[in-house]
XYZ file of C-alpha atoms in Angstrom:
483
model
C 0.000 0.000 0.000
C 3.037 2.271 -0.223
C 1.689 3.745 -3.439
C -1.147 5.629 -1.742
C -0.857 9.352 -2.506
C -1.395 11.432 0.638
C -1.664 14.654 -1.395
C -4.484 13.192 -3.516
C -6.264 12.087 -0.340
C -6.036 15.644 1.042
C -7.524 17.079 -2.153
C -10.277 14.435 -2.149
C -11.050 15.229 1.490
C -11.325 18.958 0.733
C -13.519 18.418 -2.327
C -15.928 16.175 -0.434
C -16.164 18.741 2.385
C -16.912 21.421 -0.209
C -19.619 19.280 -1.819
C -21.171 18.504 1.568
C -21.204 22.242 2.356
C -21.464 21.648 6.088
C -24.183 19.007 5.806
C -23.648 15.793 7.807
C -22.861 12.625 5.832
C -25.137 9.705 6.715
C -24.593 6.199 5.356
C -27.596 3.892 4.939
C -26.347 0.421 4.089
C -26.689 -3.146 5.321
C -23.208 -2.626 6.771
C -23.246 0.429 9.029
C -19.455 0.467 8.652
C -19.784 1.026 4.878
C -17.142 3.374 3.387
C -14.639 2.167 6.049
C -11.940 1.384 3.457
C -11.847 5.101 2.686
C -11.659 6.496 6.225
C -9.396 3.831 7.766
C -6.130 2.356 6.517
C -3.599 4.183 4.294
C -4.066 7.952 3.849
C -7.544 7.957 5.451
C -10.059 10.521 4.221
C -11.804 11.662 7.391
C -14.576 13.507 5.525
C -15.799 10.071 4.419
C -16.455 8.961 8.014
C -20.238 9.297 8.431
C -21.764 11.367 11.177
C -24.390 8.617 11.398
C -24.396 5.035 10.178
C -27.763 3.303 9.685
C -27.592 -0.386 8.908
C -28.435 -3.972 9.698
C -25.081 -4.915 11.257
C -23.174 -3.054 13.958
C -19.956 -1.135 13.278
C -16.723 -1.633 15.207
C -13.589 0.258 16.178
C -11.844 1.741 14.169
C -14.672 1.781 11.590
C -17.120 3.711 13.762
C -19.337 6.508 12.419
C -20.179 9.315 14.832
C -23.429 7.566 15.778
C -24.764 4.153 14.783
C -28.239 2.685 14.428
C -27.961 -1.066 13.776
C -31.008 -3.307 13.469
C -29.294 -6.263 15.142
C -28.595 -4.205 18.267
C -32.349 -3.763 18.707
C -33.587 -7.182 17.591
C -30.694 -9.138 19.089
C -30.660 -11.421 16.064
C -29.513 -11.962 12.497
C -31.666 -13.815 9.973
C -32.522 -13.882 6.282
C -35.777 -11.880 6.741
C -33.956 -9.238 8.794
C -31.209 -9.017 6.180
C -33.825 -8.135 3.586
C -36.133 -5.922 5.646
C -33.875 -4.223 8.171
C -34.527 -0.641 7.021
C -38.227 -0.862 7.891
C -37.292 -2.100 11.354
C -34.961 0.788 12.199
C -36.645 3.704 10.461
C -38.212 5.176 13.607
C -34.997 4.948 15.636
C -33.030 6.272 12.644
C -35.405 9.237 12.371
C -34.758 10.097 16.036
C -31.009 10.125 15.425
C -31.376 12.176 12.246
C -33.267 14.839 14.202
C -30.215 15.201 16.462
C -28.124 16.385 13.495
C -27.803 20.153 13.190
C -28.504 20.307 9.429
C -30.417 18.267 6.801
C -28.269 15.253 5.894
C -26.629 13.902 2.768
C -27.509 10.209 2.649
C -25.010 7.887 0.968
C -26.757 4.726 -0.203
C -26.529 2.181 -3.007
C -29.651 3.583 -4.668
C -32.457 6.065 -4.151
C -35.890 5.061 -2.839
C -39.010 6.576 -1.321
C -37.923 5.229 2.092
C -34.622 7.094 1.860
C -36.328 10.296 0.707
C -38.545 10.071 3.787
C -35.502 9.530 6.028
C -33.626 12.460 4.479
C -36.564 14.726 5.268
C -37.092 18.339 4.128
C -33.908 19.771 2.694
C -32.098 16.410 2.858
C -30.312 14.831 -0.118
C -30.029 11.201 -1.215
C -26.723 10.915 -3.106
C -27.824 8.404 -5.749
C -29.246 8.466 -9.268
C -32.987 8.739 -9.841
C -34.784 5.496 -8.997
C -36.742 5.498 -12.260
C -33.620 5.911 -14.384
C -31.860 3.202 -12.408
C -34.817 0.869 -12.864
C -34.715 1.354 -16.626
C -30.961 0.884 -16.879
C -31.018 -2.276 -14.756
C -34.162 -3.826 -16.295
C -33.153 -7.297 -17.423
C -35.442 -7.494 -20.440
C -33.892 -4.259 -21.766
C -30.276 -5.259 -21.161
C -29.443 -6.361 -24.712
C -31.024 -3.193 -26.126
C -28.800 -1.183 -23.757
C -25.679 -2.998 -24.936
C -26.527 -2.421 -28.584
C -27.297 1.254 -27.993
C -23.962 1.659 -26.179
C -22.077 0.088 -29.083
C -20.889 -2.921 -27.090
C -19.246 -5.392 -29.508
C -21.350 -8.402 -30.469
C -18.641 -10.772 -29.202
C -19.430 -9.636 -25.640
C -23.205 -10.106 -25.905
C -25.015 -13.309 -24.978
C -27.643 -14.460 -27.440
C -30.997 -13.578 -25.884
C -34.579 -12.545 -26.590
C -37.023 -10.398 -24.582
C -40.463 -11.860 -23.872
C -43.697 -10.527 -22.421
C -45.006 -14.081 -22.001
C -43.027 -17.296 -21.923
C -43.640 -19.970 -24.552
C -42.745 -23.669 -24.138
C -39.253 -24.827 -23.236
C -38.744 -26.146 -26.752
C -39.477 -22.712 -28.200
C -37.150 -21.041 -25.708
C -34.360 -23.413 -26.714
C -34.916 -22.681 -30.389
C -34.931 -18.935 -29.736
C -31.477 -18.857 -28.117
C -29.902 -21.993 -29.602
C -28.923 -23.861 -26.424
C -30.351 -26.795 -24.447
C -30.018 -24.929 -21.170
C -31.538 -21.466 -21.046
C -31.495 -18.677 -18.475
C -34.759 -16.905 -17.687
C -34.606 -13.617 -15.802
C -37.219 -11.123 -14.680
C -37.167 -7.814 -12.818
C -34.038 -5.988 -11.762
C -33.171 -7.873 -8.578
C -29.580 -8.759 -7.770
C -27.975 -11.630 -5.889
C -29.476 -14.345 -8.068
C -33.085 -13.486 -7.248
C -35.298 -13.437 -10.319
C -32.994 -15.799 -12.248
C -33.738 -19.435 -13.122
C -31.423 -21.739 -15.077
C -33.702 -24.067 -17.022
C -32.384 -27.526 -17.860
C -35.710 -29.344 -18.180
C -39.462 -29.123 -17.724
C -39.173 -29.358 -13.918
C -37.432 -25.971 -13.875
C -40.302 -24.351 -15.757
C -42.418 -24.554 -12.590
C -39.926 -22.193 -10.914
C -40.002 -19.933 -13.952
C -43.783 -19.706 -13.638
C -43.330 -17.887 -10.308
C -41.438 -15.038 -11.984
C -43.337 -11.962 -13.073
C -42.494 -10.692 -16.569
C -41.358 -9.140 -18.750
C -38.519 -11.599 -19.194
C -35.047 -11.928 -20.627
C -34.386 -15.381 -22.065
C -30.693 -15.988 -22.718
C -28.459 -18.808 -23.865
C -26.694 -20.564 -21.001
C -22.974 -19.758 -20.933
C -20.603 -21.952 -18.945
C -18.225 -19.523 -17.288
C -16.841 -17.953 -14.129
C -18.939 -14.945 -13.007
C -16.974 -11.711 -13.000
C -17.518 -8.069 -12.143
C -15.809 -4.738 -12.615
C -16.315 -1.419 -10.820
C -16.605 1.650 -13.049
C -16.559 5.378 -12.274
C -17.647 8.092 -14.696
C -17.018 11.756 -13.910
C -18.266 14.778 -15.916
C -15.256 16.323 -17.639
C -16.579 19.906 -17.746
C -16.706 19.859 -21.557
C -19.994 18.049 -22.034
C -18.657 14.508 -21.732
C -17.421 12.130 -19.066
C -14.092 10.675 -18.066
C -14.360 6.950 -17.398
C -12.207 5.068 -14.881
C -12.366 1.267 -14.821
C -11.033 -0.749 -11.891
C -9.263 -4.076 -12.407
C -11.895 -6.817 -12.828
C -12.709 -9.483 -10.260
C -13.720 -13.126 -10.413
C -16.977 -13.562 -8.473
C -17.605 -16.995 -7.027
C -21.195 -18.080 -6.380
C -23.115 -20.886 -4.724
C -20.465 -22.336 -2.373
C -22.089 -24.829 -0.010
C -19.181 -24.814 2.454
C -19.762 -21.085 2.963
C -23.509 -21.420 3.415
C -24.099 -19.558 0.136
C -26.917 -20.833 -2.099
C -26.974 -21.252 -5.895
C -26.405 -18.046 -7.901
C -25.686 -16.101 -4.680
C -22.336 -14.336 -4.389
C -19.772 -15.982 -2.110
C -17.188 -13.254 -2.658
C -14.871 -11.436 -5.057
C -11.257 -12.129 -5.935
C -9.080 -9.460 -7.576
C -5.875 -11.488 -7.125
C -6.428 -13.999 -9.939
C -4.807 -12.926 -13.232
C -6.878 -12.286 -16.338
C -6.049 -12.967 -19.990
C -5.258 -9.670 -21.719
C -7.921 -9.861 -24.493
C -10.752 -10.617 -22.035
C -9.753 -7.870 -19.593
C -9.278 -5.351 -22.431
C -12.714 -6.151 -23.861
C -14.387 -5.801 -20.448
C -12.731 -2.405 -19.901
C -13.771 -1.248 -23.390
C -17.377 -2.315 -22.784
C -17.430 -0.478 -19.442
C -16.174 2.701 -21.114
C -18.830 2.498 -23.834
C -21.650 1.924 -21.339
C -20.525 4.824 -19.144
C -20.493 7.206 -22.124
C -23.912 5.937 -23.247
C -25.374 6.436 -19.742
C -24.171 10.027 -19.708
C -25.429 10.850 -23.206
C -28.781 9.086 -22.827
C -29.723 9.833 -19.217
C -27.128 12.295 -17.927
C -26.019 9.803 -15.270
C -22.498 9.494 -13.900
C -20.842 8.073 -10.805
C -20.227 4.466 -9.782
C -21.667 1.365 -11.389
C -20.828 -2.323 -11.582
C -20.727 -4.354 -14.775
C -21.278 -8.106 -14.432
C -20.321 -10.857 -16.824
C -18.893 -14.338 -17.379
C -15.418 -15.398 -18.423
C -15.407 -18.780 -20.160
C -12.779 -21.550 -20.046
C -11.814 -20.467 -23.577
C -11.096 -16.960 -22.160
C -14.025 -15.197 -23.763
C -15.986 -12.629 -21.786
C -19.743 -12.033 -21.995
C -21.780 -9.344 -20.241
C -24.750 -10.371 -18.117
C -25.990 -7.413 -16.019
C -25.418 -3.859 -14.849
C -25.932 -2.336 -11.407
C -25.818 1.466 -11.341
C -24.506 2.589 -7.960
C -22.030 1.179 -5.489
C -22.583 -2.338 -4.163
C -21.116 -4.844 -1.702
C -17.939 -5.267 -3.776
C -17.152 -1.520 -3.686
C -15.737 -1.720 -0.151
C -12.892 -4.112 -0.970
C -12.364 -3.005 -4.577
C -11.269 0.353 -3.102
C -8.034 -1.392 -2.102
C -7.162 -1.579 -5.820
C -7.510 2.171 -6.197
C -5.450 2.900 -3.086
C -2.741 0.502 -4.297
C -2.116 2.705 -7.352
C -2.138 5.947 -5.351
C -5.785 6.929 -5.880
C -8.384 7.518 -3.144
C -11.425 5.208 -3.337
C -13.793 5.791 -6.251
C -16.685 6.284 -3.829
C -15.264 9.697 -2.875
C -15.620 10.917 -6.458
C -19.023 9.219 -6.708
C -20.398 11.202 -3.777
C -18.996 14.479 -5.103
C -20.534 13.769 -8.535
C -23.896 12.933 -6.943
C -23.763 16.280 -5.130
C -22.919 18.226 -8.283
C -19.363 19.010 -7.208
C -16.064 19.004 -9.042
C -13.547 16.156 -8.881
C -9.960 17.281 -9.439
C -7.768 14.529 -7.973
C -8.222 11.828 -10.602
C -5.478 11.078 -13.137
C -5.846 10.778 -16.896
C -8.540 8.098 -17.514
C -6.708 6.374 -20.366
C -3.586 6.086 -18.253
C -5.565 4.788 -15.290
C -7.389 2.184 -17.390
C -4.114 1.048 -18.932
C -2.727 0.486 -15.435
C -5.913 -1.447 -14.543
C -5.359 -3.656 -17.581
C -1.743 -4.316 -16.633
C -2.662 -5.110 -13.027
C -5.485 -7.399 -14.171
C -2.931 -9.655 -15.849
C -0.789 -9.929 -12.707
C -1.155 -12.125 -9.653
C -2.015 -10.624 -6.298
C -4.624 -8.275 -4.904
C -7.485 -8.098 -2.411
C -10.334 -10.545 -1.960
C -13.504 -10.925 0.086
C -15.353 -14.055 1.193
C -18.906 -14.195 2.546
C -19.571 -16.697 5.345
C -23.166 -17.572 6.187
C -24.569 -19.885 8.854
C -25.070 -23.415 7.589
C -27.339 -26.037 9.088
C -30.694 -25.680 10.822
C -29.752 -24.485 14.315
C -29.301 -20.965 15.670
C -25.947 -19.928 17.159
C -24.261 -16.988 18.861
C -20.636 -15.880 18.914
C -18.843 -16.915 22.087
C -15.170 -16.652 21.081
C -12.715 -14.140 19.686
C -12.668 -10.436 20.412
C -14.998 -9.191 17.714
C -14.056 -8.018 14.228
C -10.360 -7.638 13.502
C -7.321 -9.443 12.156
C -7.021 -13.137 13.064
C -4.702 -16.068 12.399
C -5.265 -19.817 12.590
C -3.463 -21.617 15.407
C -2.003 -25.121 14.850
C -5.437 -26.615 15.587
C -7.117 -24.337 13.023
C -8.754 -22.269 15.727
C -8.985 -18.511 15.102
C -6.548 -16.463 17.180
C -7.224 -12.728 17.497
C -4.232 -10.554 16.498
C -5.272 -6.884 16.478
C -8.000 -4.338 15.865
C -8.468 -3.474 12.188
C -11.113 -2.509 9.647
C -9.178 -2.200 6.381
C -8.743 -5.264 4.132
C -5.089 -4.440 3.375
C -4.225 -4.682 7.077
C -4.498 -8.483 6.741
C -1.779 -10.228 4.715
C -3.113 -13.615 3.676
C 0.318 -14.902 2.631
C 1.462 -14.363 6.229
C -1.510 -16.308 7.565
C -3.663 -13.273 8.431
C -7.260 -12.505 7.562
C -9.698 -9.766 8.578
C -12.989 -10.958 10.022
C -15.358 -8.073 9.319
C -18.961 -7.593 10.475
C -18.850 -10.372 13.068
C -21.910 -10.120 15.362
C -21.589 -9.233 19.028
C -21.784 -12.000 21.613
C -25.447 -11.422 22.447
C -26.733 -11.593 18.861
C -28.511 -14.821 17.887
C -27.735 -15.905 14.306
C -30.344 -18.003 12.564
C -29.788 -20.376 9.613
C -28.769 -18.509 6.468
C -27.674 -15.387 8.354
C -24.410 -13.588 7.568
C -21.761 -14.622 10.082
C -18.944 -12.472 8.726
C -17.030 -11.236 5.712
C -13.439 -12.450 5.455
C -11.099 -9.987 3.728
C -7.375 -9.845 3.021
C -4.702 -9.027 0.459
C -2.504 -11.662 -1.179
C 0.529 -11.548 -3.453
C -0.945 -14.543 -5.255
C 0.301 -17.350 -3.045
C -3.058 -17.621 -1.266
C -6.111 -18.347 -3.394
C -9.577 -17.746 -1.904
C -11.415 -19.726 -4.602
C -10.556 -22.604 -6.911
C -13.436 -22.258 -9.332
C -16.701 -20.446 -10.115
C -18.467 -22.382 -7.324
C -15.540 -23.749 -5.322
C -13.768 -22.440 -2.209
C -10.060 -23.134 -1.759
C -8.752 -25.216 1.172
C -7.567 -21.946 2.786
C -11.065 -20.462 2.604
C -12.709 -23.632 3.886
C -10.366 -23.652 6.891
C -11.059 -19.979 7.628
C -14.835 -20.427 7.253
C -14.715 -23.404 9.632
C -12.708 -21.263 12.067
C -15.393 -18.548 11.965
C -17.986 -21.192 12.776
C -15.821 -22.367 15.695
C -16.300 -18.953 17.293
C -19.978 -19.876 17.678
C -21.935 -21.977 20.163
C -25.583 -23.115 20.050
C -27.919 -20.275 20.939
């Protein structure tokens, strides 16, 4: 992390303060410690530390906002329903904390919504693109039209057809030319609204989806993702910055992660040059299209698949920052640039960003780094089995090691992924629940984060955890006892 530029961080800090104009920054995210990679670790940007964090999971030292409202601290539990509906559960308590602030807030969130507008209150600002525009951009049945309009090369597009109503499986197969087909509906992420159809039995699951639909050919590949930032250039266009791409592993049973659900991201695995170059080109084209068509800029994530033959295909777009943004910021800091999310917030607030380098130079560096081994990674660990547990070991979130018996041994307080060197046996356990919180089956136990030079692999395939990751996940579970 020696490459982090302290001068750039100072400029970024000043520009965010100018854009906030004295208004308190409030983060509303499942993780109330969101943005922590920017305000902890190398060259921290203190303006990014929220005055108030509103989330599902509690924050921890040193990743503490000024005040915190965490759903689990009120309910005393973690579960799948609470993970999906936590904002409704904390809105009254959050409103009481927001009233304590001396000015209307700026709310940093993944996307805008009526709930967030209500929380922001009169004079408050939600720093995200318009919900209607986002819904159109992310609509699955419009995705291929978006790619064509953006000029994305045909070699990166999966054969697909939109449908208002679904015909028989035989007709779907004929339409896309494969035996297995992928049916998607809505704009949901995390695998929801997606069914891989191999036979008639799967059509019953498809029947539960509400159209319109996107019907695509099945592509055998490793899911991948790349974080993109577009910034108005002051001359009527946008400058586009593309991070190095990540492999995204899904559906890992040993981690308690179901089919099509993300088990984590790995930026340390090298990419073939043609595939990485094509993904970066596609991201640039989509960013320019979004600006010209809708006037939108800021952060977005482009999803795809990289095949065993090293071809890359695009599969989805998410406009806004997401769960991968936290750890992907390590890539930006490693090349001397503050996290993209700083520029994103300034753009959302109509401010000027002056600390970014030349975009072509930055993207060239991203391409070079994509072909090299080493980088950050994140692993999601969820509670397996059918019994509830609570944490009874360790000392909360921080850096740990495995002892000779593969038990987790606490090393030090930390909140930044780069503070854990996987090749030296370290890993950061982030978002671990407090001792009194009851975790129910399917709940998030923790996120494991670290940086590797390439000697430590978190995943061995698109749905396979490495032995290292399995040992660490088992160690996290060993911190727990039956509730």
